[in-house]
């Protein structure tokens, strides 16, 4: 009688006219590209441990794990710091997708921390009402506020690192918003902030952080960006769990022990592989309070578009100039052991799936088809729906006269009214009022003619001359010989000292490939 549960050759076990669905084993391993695309968000929360069937689980079976998040190729330069990089960080590209910028477009974004009590390592202590943290408070390991640190542990940049006007009596930082008894700007404070009203995390934030990293420890760690609690991927993972148990229940009703074992092994393999790859992203923050330049960065795409980011050094470290690293929950040796165990379980389950009864194969095959379609649909959704970026507040502050840089604004003016690289470069210089970043980023050739044009552009920008004919002046200057461009009669205006020109090293060490070919990501 027990053998009846593991036989697929009995009466009624086959399909109509002797049909069988042995191809169900192929359906179980199809869809590797979709799973590889979403491997980051799949393994970024505790839900990756849930037993469930997923299409192509072998996409998560990799010999090694990446140590950094994938990056997007673009030339990024610090306007004041002079740092030059050839890639843009993963989360920064989610905030402003570079592939959405049209050729010769220009855009200005202001990015700041939403919660001033935890801005780039600044953690404001608050008095404890009952002498200890609440039970639910323990579930928030990476809190917006830390209630255990002394005032000596508070870190933040000095005011002159963020203040554009040294003579101003009131520090001006780009982050806004006040809290009771706080300086006008936490990120630009002269002294450590005093105790005042601090923002408490909501229940949703507590649950979300617990899902991202379930630990009872309440520690001041490097800032992390968790997966959104109600992200489409979490909903799909919950649906997969329910579907897996529905298949097992159906197989039990059909007395198909082979299907029960096959689906159980496949679901367990997903849990094992998910445990091995379970991670969380951590961002870079400042460890010292020494004076640093402002954090503005400008990004130039291959299509000639410019994106200016106005931010503090804390934001720049977290999203742009710093490294976005992956912190895993298991060691490297344990990862290899779990990968081997997961591989073995997947191979056994694939063999068993080909020996299930007809009705079970229909249910399993249909389930994999539906899941493949859903995972493919996930690729159509914007990535910002999957990650909780509420840590930052970002606004488009592009000047009205530069919003249409990628379009023809005046068809009667073939120079200034037509989109061009020179016009967009002038818009960027006009906003930054500096040109050292242009030379360091390679946006303009190092010639006497271009040096003269840049000097005139910087002078016009500082004089707030918005009607300066950038393209016309470029055409006229390019007609000059090198001797004429350097001649005293036609000498370029003197440029003020720009600290970005003195930044070292002159050339940063760039990654050979922003995407590891052996990585899950």
PDB file of C-alpha atoms in Angstrom, residues 230-451:
ATOM      1  CA  UNK A 230       5.523  45.709   1.503  1.00  0.00           C
ATOM      2  CA  UNK A 231       7.723  45.537  -1.575  1.00  0.00           C
ATOM      3  CA  UNK A 232       6.414  43.573  -4.581  1.00  0.00           C
ATOM      4  CA  UNK A 233       9.140  40.983  -4.018  1.00  0.00           C
ATOM      5  CA  UNK A 234       8.056  40.335  -0.422  1.00  0.00           C
ATOM      6  CA  UNK A 235       4.481  39.898  -1.580  1.00  0.00           C
ATOM      7  CA  UNK A 236       5.624  37.475  -4.270  1.00  0.00           C
ATOM      8  CA  UNK A 237       7.708  35.510  -1.773  1.00  0.00           C
ATOM      9  CA  UNK A 238       4.721  35.182   0.547  1.00  0.00           C
ATOM     10  CA  UNK A 239       2.622  34.009  -2.401  1.00  0.00           C
ATOM     11  CA  UNK A 240       5.305  31.445  -3.282  1.00  0.00           C
ATOM     12  CA  UNK A 241       5.195  30.024   0.234  1.00  0.00           C
ATOM     13  CA  UNK A 242       1.421  29.626   0.095  1.00  0.00           C
ATOM     14  CA  UNK A 243       1.667  28.076  -3.365  1.00  0.00           C
ATOM     15  CA  UNK A 244       4.296  25.604  -2.180  1.00  0.00           C
ATOM     16  CA  UNK A 245       2.152  24.369   0.698  1.00  0.00           C
ATOM     17  CA  UNK A 246      -0.850  24.189  -1.635  1.00  0.00           C
ATOM     18  CA  UNK A 247       1.109  21.895  -3.966  1.00  0.00           C
ATOM     19  CA  UNK A 248       2.124  19.674  -1.055  1.00  0.00           C
ATOM     20  CA  UNK A 249      -1.475  19.500   0.167  1.00  0.00           C
ATOM     21  CA  UNK A 250      -2.669  18.614  -3.338  1.00  0.00           C
ATOM     22  CA  UNK A 251       0.001  15.928  -3.646  1.00  0.00           C
ATOM     23  CA  UNK A 252      -1.099  14.439  -0.321  1.00  0.00           C
ATOM     24  CA  UNK A 253      -4.676  14.405  -1.543  1.00  0.00           C
ATOM     25  CA  UNK A 254      -3.501  12.600  -4.685  1.00  0.00           C
ATOM     26  CA  UNK A 255      -1.382  10.248  -2.555  1.00  0.00           C
ATOM     27  CA  UNK A 256       1.698  11.283  -4.512  1.00  0.00           C
ATOM     28  CA  UNK A 257       4.601  10.834  -2.123  1.00  0.00           C
ATOM     29  CA  UNK A 258       7.127  11.551  -4.855  1.00  0.00           C
ATOM     30  CA  UNK A 259       5.675  15.000  -5.438  1.00  0.00           C
ATOM     31  CA  UNK A 260       5.603  15.714  -1.704  1.00  0.00           C
ATOM     32  CA  UNK A 261       9.288  14.881  -1.313  1.00  0.00           C
ATOM     33  CA  UNK A 262      10.278  16.689  -4.539  1.00  0.00           C
ATOM     34  CA  UNK A 263       8.504  19.937  -3.674  1.00  0.00           C
ATOM     35  CA  UNK A 264       9.648  19.773  -0.047  1.00  0.00           C
ATOM     36  CA  UNK A 265      13.263  19.336  -1.132  1.00  0.00           C
ATOM     37  CA  UNK A 266      12.989  22.153  -3.659  1.00  0.00           C
ATOM     38  CA  UNK A 267      11.499  24.478  -1.047  1.00  0.00           C
ATOM     39  CA  UNK A 268      14.137  23.496   1.512  1.00  0.00           C
ATOM     40  CA  UNK A 269      16.873  24.037  -1.055  1.00  0.00           C
ATOM     41  CA  UNK A 270      15.608  27.588  -1.581  1.00  0.00           C
ATOM     42  CA  UNK A 271      15.829  28.168   2.173  1.00  0.00           C
ATOM     43  CA  UNK A 272      19.369  26.767   2.355  1.00  0.00           C
ATOM     44  CA  UNK A 273      20.581  28.798  -0.610  1.00  0.00           C
ATOM     45  CA  UNK A 274      18.821  31.898   0.705  1.00  0.00           C
ATOM     46  CA  UNK A 275      20.472  31.475   4.091  1.00  0.00           C
ATOM     47  CA  UNK A 276      23.885  31.216   2.439  1.00  0.00           C
ATOM     48  CA  UNK A 277      23.309  34.430   0.462  1.00  0.00           C
ATOM     49  CA  UNK A 278      21.399  36.380   3.134  1.00  0.00           C
ATOM     50  CA  UNK A 279      22.894  39.847   3.356  1.00  0.00           C
ATOM     51  CA  UNK A 280      22.257  43.491   4.100  1.00  0.00           C
ATOM     52  CA  UNK A 281      23.721  46.588   2.429  1.00  0.00           C
ATOM     53  CA  UNK A 282      25.817  48.923   4.549  1.00  0.00           C
ATOM     54  CA  UNK A 283      26.885  52.424   3.601  1.00  0.00           C
ATOM     55  CA  UNK A 284      30.036  54.383   4.266  1.00  0.00           C
ATOM     56  CA  UNK A 285      29.965  57.182   6.834  1.00  0.00           C
ATOM     57  CA  UNK A 286      32.414  59.653   8.287  1.00  0.00           C
ATOM     58  CA  UNK A 287      34.549  58.493  11.197  1.00  0.00           C
ATOM     59  CA  UNK A 288      36.143  61.889  11.942  1.00  0.00           C
ATOM     60  CA  UNK A 289      34.913  65.426  12.442  1.00  0.00           C
ATOM     61  CA  UNK A 290      37.782  67.149  10.674  1.00  0.00           C
ATOM     62  CA  UNK A 291      37.124  69.859   8.111  1.00  0.00           C
ATOM     63  CA  UNK A 292      36.112  68.545   4.706  1.00  0.00           C
ATOM     64  CA  UNK A 293      34.823  70.233   1.540  1.00  0.00           C
ATOM     65  CA  UNK A 294      31.135  70.330   0.755  1.00  0.00           C
ATOM     66  CA  UNK A 295      29.754  67.138  -0.736  1.00  0.00           C
ATOM     67  CA  UNK A 296      28.296  68.353  -4.054  1.00  0.00           C
ATOM     68  CA  UNK A 297      28.976  65.962  -6.918  1.00  0.00           C
ATOM     69  CA  UNK A 298      28.316  66.208 -10.630  1.00  0.00           C
ATOM     70  CA  UNK A 299      27.727  63.212 -12.877  1.00  0.00           C
ATOM     71  CA  UNK A 300      28.342  63.120 -16.620  1.00  0.00           C
ATOM     72  CA  UNK A 301      26.839  60.339 -18.690  1.00  0.00           C
ATOM     73  CA  UNK A 302      28.175  58.914 -21.914  1.00  0.00           C
ATOM     74  CA  UNK A 303      25.379  60.706 -23.802  1.00  0.00           C
ATOM     75  CA  UNK A 304      26.555  64.124 -22.599  1.00  0.00           C
ATOM     76  CA  UNK A 305      23.965  64.684 -19.872  1.00  0.00           C
ATOM     77  CA  UNK A 306      24.954  66.358 -16.595  1.00  0.00           C
ATOM     78  CA  UNK A 307      23.412  65.709 -13.181  1.00  0.00           C
ATOM     79  CA  UNK A 308      24.359  67.998 -10.288  1.00  0.00           C
ATOM     80  CA  UNK A 309      23.754  66.668  -6.777  1.00  0.00           C
ATOM     81  CA  UNK A 310      23.669  69.234  -3.981  1.00  0.00           C
ATOM     82  CA  UNK A 311      24.271  67.427  -0.706  1.00  0.00           C
ATOM     83  CA  UNK A 312      26.336  67.341   2.447  1.00  0.00           C
ATOM     84  CA  UNK A 313      29.529  65.320   2.765  1.00  0.00           C
ATOM     85  CA  UNK A 314      27.625  62.746   4.837  1.00  0.00           C
ATOM     86  CA  UNK A 315      25.192  62.067   1.998  1.00  0.00           C
ATOM     87  CA  UNK A 316      28.028  62.026  -0.526  1.00  0.00           C
ATOM     88  CA  UNK A 317      29.920  59.414   1.507  1.00  0.00           C
ATOM     89  CA  UNK A 318      26.874  57.197   1.790  1.00  0.00           C
ATOM     90  CA  UNK A 319      25.665  57.350  -1.802  1.00  0.00           C
ATOM     91  CA  UNK A 320      28.505  58.481  -4.052  1.00  0.00           C
ATOM     92  CA  UNK A 321      32.136  58.592  -2.994  1.00  0.00           C
ATOM     93  CA  UNK A 322      31.878  55.828  -0.385  1.00  0.00           C
ATOM     94  CA  UNK A 323      31.592  52.105  -0.963  1.00  0.00           C
ATOM     95  CA  UNK A 324      28.302  50.228  -0.698  1.00  0.00           C
ATOM     96  CA  UNK A 325      29.298  46.929   0.809  1.00  0.00           C
ATOM     97  CA  UNK A 326      27.492  43.647   1.420  1.00  0.00           C
ATOM     98  CA  UNK A 327      27.446  42.234   4.937  1.00  0.00           C
ATOM     99  CA  UNK A 328      26.501  38.540   5.059  1.00  0.00           C
ATOM    100  CA  UNK A 329      25.038  36.584   7.929  1.00  0.00           C
ATOM    101  CA  UNK A 330      27.129  33.450   7.380  1.00  0.00           C
ATOM    102  CA  UNK A 331      30.873  33.080   6.954  1.00  0.00           C
ATOM    103  CA  UNK A 332      32.586  32.246   3.692  1.00  0.00           C
ATOM    104  CA  UNK A 333      33.263  28.642   4.714  1.00  0.00           C
ATOM    105  CA  UNK A 334      29.664  28.117   5.798  1.00  0.00           C
ATOM    106  CA  UNK A 335      28.569  29.608   2.479  1.00  0.00           C
ATOM    107  CA  UNK A 336      30.407  26.920   0.525  1.00  0.00           C
ATOM    108  CA  UNK A 337      28.964  24.151   2.696  1.00  0.00           C
ATOM    109  CA  UNK A 338      25.423  25.477   2.265  1.00  0.00           C
ATOM    110  CA  UNK A 339      25.924  25.887  -1.486  1.00  0.00           C
ATOM    111  CA  UNK A 340      26.988  22.239  -1.745  1.00  0.00           C
ATOM    112  CA  UNK A 341      24.005  21.098   0.299  1.00  0.00           C
ATOM    113  CA  UNK A 342      21.623  23.233  -1.757  1.00  0.00           C
ATOM    114  CA  UNK A 343      23.031  21.872  -5.021  1.00  0.00           C
ATOM    115  CA  UNK A 344      22.523  18.296  -3.869  1.00  0.00           C
ATOM    116  CA  UNK A 345      18.947  18.969  -2.787  1.00  0.00           C
ATOM    117  CA  UNK A 346      18.085  20.636  -6.098  1.00  0.00           C
ATOM    118  CA  UNK A 347      19.478  17.740  -8.133  1.00  0.00           C
ATOM    119  CA  UNK A 348      17.497  15.182  -6.133  1.00  0.00           C
ATOM    120  CA  UNK A 349      14.290  17.203  -6.353  1.00  0.00           C
ATOM    121  CA  UNK A 350      14.650  17.605 -10.142  1.00  0.00           C
ATOM    122  CA  UNK A 351      14.926  13.833 -10.522  1.00  0.00           C
ATOM    123  CA  UNK A 352      11.840  13.311  -8.370  1.00  0.00           C
ATOM    124  CA  UNK A 353       9.812  15.936 -10.215  1.00  0.00           C
ATOM    125  CA  UNK A 354      10.072  13.847 -13.380  1.00  0.00           C
ATOM    126  CA  UNK A 355       8.477  10.880 -11.599  1.00  0.00           C
ATOM    127  CA  UNK A 356       5.433  12.568 -10.133  1.00  0.00           C
ATOM    128  CA  UNK A 357       1.903  11.578 -11.092  1.00  0.00           C
ATOM    129  CA  UNK A 358       0.089  13.288 -13.937  1.00  0.00           C
ATOM    130  CA  UNK A 359      -2.166  15.532 -11.840  1.00  0.00           C
ATOM    131  CA  UNK A 360       0.726  16.625  -9.642  1.00  0.00           C
ATOM    132  CA  UNK A 361       2.847  17.434 -12.673  1.00  0.00           C
ATOM    133  CA  UNK A 362       0.065  19.635 -14.047  1.00  0.00           C
ATOM    134  CA  UNK A 363      -0.137  21.567 -10.750  1.00  0.00           C
ATOM    135  CA  UNK A 364       3.646  21.890 -10.391  1.00  0.00           C
ATOM    136  CA  UNK A 365       4.189  22.809 -14.042  1.00  0.00           C
ATOM    137  CA  UNK A 366       1.452  25.440 -13.939  1.00  0.00           C
ATOM    138  CA  UNK A 367       2.899  26.869 -10.719  1.00  0.00           C
ATOM    139  CA  UNK A 368       6.333  27.301 -12.261  1.00  0.00           C
ATOM    140  CA  UNK A 369       4.850  28.965 -15.329  1.00  0.00           C
ATOM    141  CA  UNK A 370       2.949  31.448 -13.146  1.00  0.00           C
ATOM    142  CA  UNK A 371       6.000  32.164 -10.956  1.00  0.00           C
ATOM    143  CA  UNK A 372       8.223  32.696 -13.987  1.00  0.00           C
ATOM    144  CA  UNK A 373       5.730  35.211 -15.357  1.00  0.00           C
ATOM    145  CA  UNK A 374       5.531  37.026 -12.016  1.00  0.00           C
ATOM    146  CA  UNK A 375       9.311  37.237 -11.581  1.00  0.00           C
ATOM    147  CA  UNK A 376       9.589  38.531 -15.127  1.00  0.00           C
ATOM    148  CA  UNK A 377       6.967  41.159 -14.284  1.00  0.00           C
ATOM    149  CA  UNK A 378       9.080  42.269 -11.320  1.00  0.00           C
ATOM    150  CA  UNK A 379      11.703  43.435 -13.805  1.00  0.00           C
ATOM    151  CA  UNK A 380       9.223  45.927 -15.251  1.00  0.00           C
ATOM    152  CA  UNK A 381       8.785  47.722 -11.929  1.00  0.00           C
ATOM    153  CA  UNK A 382      11.088  50.564 -10.825  1.00  0.00           C
ATOM    154  CA  UNK A 383      13.677  49.517  -8.268  1.00  0.00           C
ATOM    155  CA  UNK A 384      12.639  52.242  -5.849  1.00  0.00           C
ATOM    156  CA  UNK A 385       9.585  50.125  -4.991  1.00  0.00           C
ATOM    157  CA  UNK A 386      11.842  47.421  -3.549  1.00  0.00           C
ATOM    158  CA  UNK A 387      14.143  49.479  -1.290  1.00  0.00           C
ATOM    159  CA  UNK A 388      13.290  51.790   1.585  1.00  0.00           C
ATOM    160  CA  UNK A 389      14.962  55.078   0.688  1.00  0.00           C
ATOM    161  CA  UNK A 390      12.982  57.100   3.216  1.00  0.00           C
ATOM    162  CA  UNK A 391      16.317  57.851   4.901  1.00  0.00           C
ATOM    163  CA  UNK A 392      16.769  60.551   2.252  1.00  0.00           C
ATOM    164  CA  UNK A 393      14.707  63.442   1.003  1.00  0.00           C
ATOM    165  CA  UNK A 394      15.400  64.502  -2.561  1.00  0.00           C
ATOM    166  CA  UNK A 395      13.961  67.365  -4.583  1.00  0.00           C
ATOM    167  CA  UNK A 396      14.415  68.591  -8.135  1.00  0.00           C
ATOM    168  CA  UNK A 397      15.808  72.147  -7.959  1.00  0.00           C
ATOM    169  CA  UNK A 398      16.792  72.522 -11.605  1.00  0.00           C
ATOM    170  CA  UNK A 399      16.637  76.203 -12.667  1.00  0.00           C
ATOM    171  CA  UNK A 400      13.675  76.867 -15.004  1.00  0.00           C
ATOM    172  CA  UNK A 401      15.909  78.174 -17.809  1.00  0.00           C
ATOM    173  CA  UNK A 402      17.916  74.914 -17.807  1.00  0.00           C
ATOM    174  CA  UNK A 403      15.070  72.392 -17.635  1.00  0.00           C
ATOM    175  CA  UNK A 404      14.921  72.010 -21.406  1.00  0.00           C
ATOM    176  CA  UNK A 405      18.643  71.606 -21.997  1.00  0.00           C
ATOM    177  CA  UNK A 406      17.990  68.454 -24.015  1.00  0.00           C
ATOM    178  CA  UNK A 407      15.612  70.256 -26.390  1.00  0.00           C
ATOM    179  CA  UNK A 408      15.747  73.037 -28.953  1.00  0.00           C
ATOM    180  CA  UNK A 409      14.595  76.153 -27.119  1.00  0.00           C
ATOM    181  CA  UNK A 410      14.954  78.693 -29.916  1.00  0.00           C
ATOM    182  CA  UNK A 411      14.907  77.509 -33.508  1.00  0.00           C
ATOM    183  CA  UNK A 412      15.946  81.000 -34.689  1.00  0.00           C
ATOM    184  CA  UNK A 413      19.228  80.801 -32.774  1.00  0.00           C
ATOM    185  CA  UNK A 414      21.369  78.006 -34.246  1.00  0.00           C
ATOM    186  CA  UNK A 415      23.924  78.371 -31.442  1.00  0.00           C
ATOM    187  CA  UNK A 416      22.400  79.108 -28.061  1.00  0.00           C
ATOM    188  CA  UNK A 417      18.927  77.837 -28.903  1.00  0.00           C
ATOM    189  CA  UNK A 418      19.944  74.327 -29.987  1.00  0.00           C
ATOM    190  CA  UNK A 419      20.852  71.497 -27.647  1.00  0.00           C
ATOM    191  CA  UNK A 420      24.571  70.822 -27.483  1.00  0.00           C
ATOM    192  CA  UNK A 421      27.253  69.552 -25.160  1.00  0.00           C
ATOM    193  CA  UNK A 422      28.750  73.021 -24.779  1.00  0.00           C
ATOM    194  CA  UNK A 423      25.452  74.584 -23.730  1.00  0.00           C
ATOM    195  CA  UNK A 424      24.775  71.859 -21.166  1.00  0.00           C
ATOM    196  CA  UNK A 425      28.327  72.173 -19.835  1.00  0.00           C
ATOM    197  CA  UNK A 426      27.735  75.912 -19.411  1.00  0.00           C
ATOM    198  CA  UNK A 427      24.537  75.229 -17.465  1.00  0.00           C
ATOM    199  CA  UNK A 428      26.533  73.005 -15.087  1.00  0.00           C
ATOM    200  CA  UNK A 429      29.269  75.606 -14.662  1.00  0.00           C
ATOM    201  CA  UNK A 430      26.660  78.298 -14.064  1.00  0.00           C
ATOM    202  CA  UNK A 431      25.195  76.294 -11.187  1.00  0.00           C
ATOM    203  CA  UNK A 432      28.495  75.277  -9.563  1.00  0.00           C
ATOM    204  CA  UNK A 433      30.312  78.559 -10.322  1.00  0.00           C
ATOM    205  CA  UNK A 434      33.478  76.506 -10.579  1.00  0.00           C
ATOM    206  CA  UNK A 435      35.454  74.899 -13.408  1.00  0.00           C
ATOM    207  CA  UNK A 436      38.150  72.801 -11.716  1.00  0.00           C
ATOM    208  CA  UNK A 437      35.821  69.801 -11.765  1.00  0.00           C
ATOM    209  CA  UNK A 438      35.501  70.187 -15.549  1.00  0.00           C
ATOM    210  CA  UNK A 439      39.207  69.602 -16.071  1.00  0.00           C
ATOM    211  CA  UNK A 440      39.504  66.856 -13.472  1.00  0.00           C
ATOM    212  CA  UNK A 441      36.594  64.927 -14.951  1.00  0.00           C
ATOM    213  CA  UNK A 442      37.838  65.285 -18.521  1.00  0.00           C
ATOM    214  CA  UNK A 443      34.696  67.094 -19.648  1.00  0.00           C
ATOM    215  CA  UNK A 444      36.835  69.569 -21.608  1.00  0.00           C
ATOM    216  CA  UNK A 445      40.179  69.133 -23.416  1.00  0.00           C
ATOM    217  CA  UNK A 446      43.332  70.476 -21.776  1.00  0.00           C
ATOM    218  CA  UNK A 447      44.186  73.130 -24.338  1.00  0.00           C
ATOM    219  CA  UNK A 448      44.808  76.858 -24.229  1.00  0.00           C
ATOM    220  CA  UNK A 449      41.563  77.540 -26.082  1.00  0.00           C
ATOM    221  CA  UNK A 450      39.445  75.543 -23.695  1.00  0.00           C
ATOM    222  CA  UNK A 451      41.272  76.994 -20.691  1.00  0.00           C
TER     223      UNK A 451
END
